[in-house]
Structures are given as C-alpha cells and as structure tokens.
C-alpha cells in the first residue's frame, strides 16, 4: 500500500536527519518525489498538500493517524 511506503520513507528521512546522513536524506527525498509523481491521484488531498509543501512531519502525523496536526501559514 502506498501509504505504508510513504510512512517508511518518511521514517528513513527522519533517521537520516538525526544521523546527519546526507545520502539517506537525499535518497528519501528522491523516493518521496517519485511516489508523489506516481500515486498523487490515489492519495488523500490533505496528505498531498503536506507532501507537496514538504511538511514531512505533518505528513507523518497524518499517516500515523494522529490528531491535532498544527495549521501552517496557509491555513489548510
């Protein structure tokens, strides 16, 4: 399922940041862009919004089903 793949990739991205691993960060960003390009029409518009604006923490919260995702400056 695409949502699970996105969640795994976002987790890898966060680990890359934590470990200052540039190749993991770059690879995760590339994968996220590819997945968005291939599956955009299958995803919930709210998730697409987070991913297209590179709000990766919000996207991860959304995929984990968490409530209280903070509103950004765009108000969406």
GROMACS .gro file of C-alpha atoms in nm:
model
   76
    1UNK     CA    1   0.000   0.000   0.000
    2UNK     CA    2   0.131   0.342  -0.093
    3UNK     CA    3   0.060   0.496   0.248
    4UNK     CA    4   0.281   0.236   0.417
    5UNK     CA    5   0.562   0.302   0.171
    6UNK     CA    6   0.534   0.676   0.235
    7UNK     CA    7   0.543   0.618   0.610
    8UNK     CA    8   0.857   0.403   0.579
    9UNK     CA    9   1.025   0.662   0.358
   10UNK     CA   10   0.940   0.946   0.597
   11UNK     CA   11   1.081   0.742   0.882
   12UNK     CA   12   1.404   0.686   0.687
   13UNK     CA   13   1.417   1.058   0.614
   14UNK     CA   14   1.387   1.143   0.985
   15UNK     CA   15   1.657   0.888   1.073
   16UNK     CA   16   1.881   1.040   0.807
   17UNK     CA   17   1.838   1.383   0.961
   18UNK     CA   18   1.902   1.251   1.311
   19UNK     CA   19   2.220   1.075   1.195
   20UNK     CA   20   2.334   1.359   0.964
   21UNK     CA   21   2.334   1.107   0.678
   22UNK     CA   22   2.318   1.311   0.359
   23UNK     CA   23   2.278   1.009   0.130
   24UNK     CA   24   1.982   0.878   0.334
   25UNK     CA   25   1.820   1.222   0.328
   26UNK     CA   26   1.873   1.262  -0.047
   27UNK     CA   27   1.751   0.910  -0.120
   28UNK     CA   28   1.440   0.959   0.093
   29UNK     CA   29   1.357   1.289  -0.077
   30UNK     CA   30   1.402   1.129  -0.418
   31UNK     CA   31   1.175   0.840  -0.320
   32UNK     CA   32   0.910   1.076  -0.181
   33UNK     CA   33   0.911   1.277  -0.504
   34UNK     CA   34   0.885   0.959  -0.712
   35UNK     CA   35   0.599   0.820  -0.504
   36UNK     CA   36   0.411   1.150  -0.526
   37UNK     CA   37   0.459   1.157  -0.902
   38UNK     CA   38   0.330   0.804  -0.945
   39UNK     CA   39   0.049   0.796  -0.688
   40UNK     CA   40  -0.070   1.154  -0.636
   41UNK     CA   41  -0.422   1.082  -0.763
   42UNK     CA   42  -0.459   0.789  -0.518
   43UNK     CA   43  -0.374   0.993  -0.209
   44UNK     CA   44  -0.597   1.198   0.017
   45UNK     CA   45  -0.576   1.568  -0.081
   46UNK     CA   46  -0.469   1.662   0.273
   47UNK     CA   47  -0.172   1.424   0.252
   48UNK     CA   48  -0.085   1.554  -0.096
   49UNK     CA   49  -0.091   1.906   0.048
   50UNK     CA   50   0.157   1.815   0.322
   51UNK     CA   51   0.389   1.627   0.089
   52UNK     CA   52   0.384   1.884  -0.189
   53UNK     CA   53   0.465   2.159   0.062
   54UNK     CA   54   0.737   1.937   0.211
   55UNK     CA   55   0.567   1.940   0.551
   56UNK     CA   56   0.705   1.597   0.625
   57UNK     CA   57   0.637   1.597   0.999
   58UNK     CA   58   0.272   1.677   0.930
   59UNK     CA   59   0.258   1.408   0.661
   60UNK     CA   60   0.399   1.156   0.905
   61UNK     CA   61   0.147   1.260   1.172
   62UNK     CA   62  -0.131   1.222   0.916
   63UNK     CA   63  -0.014   0.874   0.814
   64UNK     CA   64   0.009   0.770   1.179
   65UNK     CA   65  -0.349   0.885   1.236
   66UNK     CA   66  -0.254   1.147   1.493
   67UNK     CA   67  -0.490   1.429   1.582
   68UNK     CA   68  -0.401   1.793   1.629
   69UNK     CA   69  -0.184   1.844   1.324
   70UNK     CA   70  -0.086   2.210   1.351
   71UNK     CA   71  -0.209   2.453   1.087
   72UNK     CA   72   0.056   2.626   0.882
   73UNK     CA   73   0.063   2.975   0.743
   74UNK     CA   74  -0.161   2.879   0.454
   75UNK     CA   75  -0.436   2.783   0.700
   76UNK     CA   76  -0.509   2.443   0.544
   0.00000   0.00000   0.00000
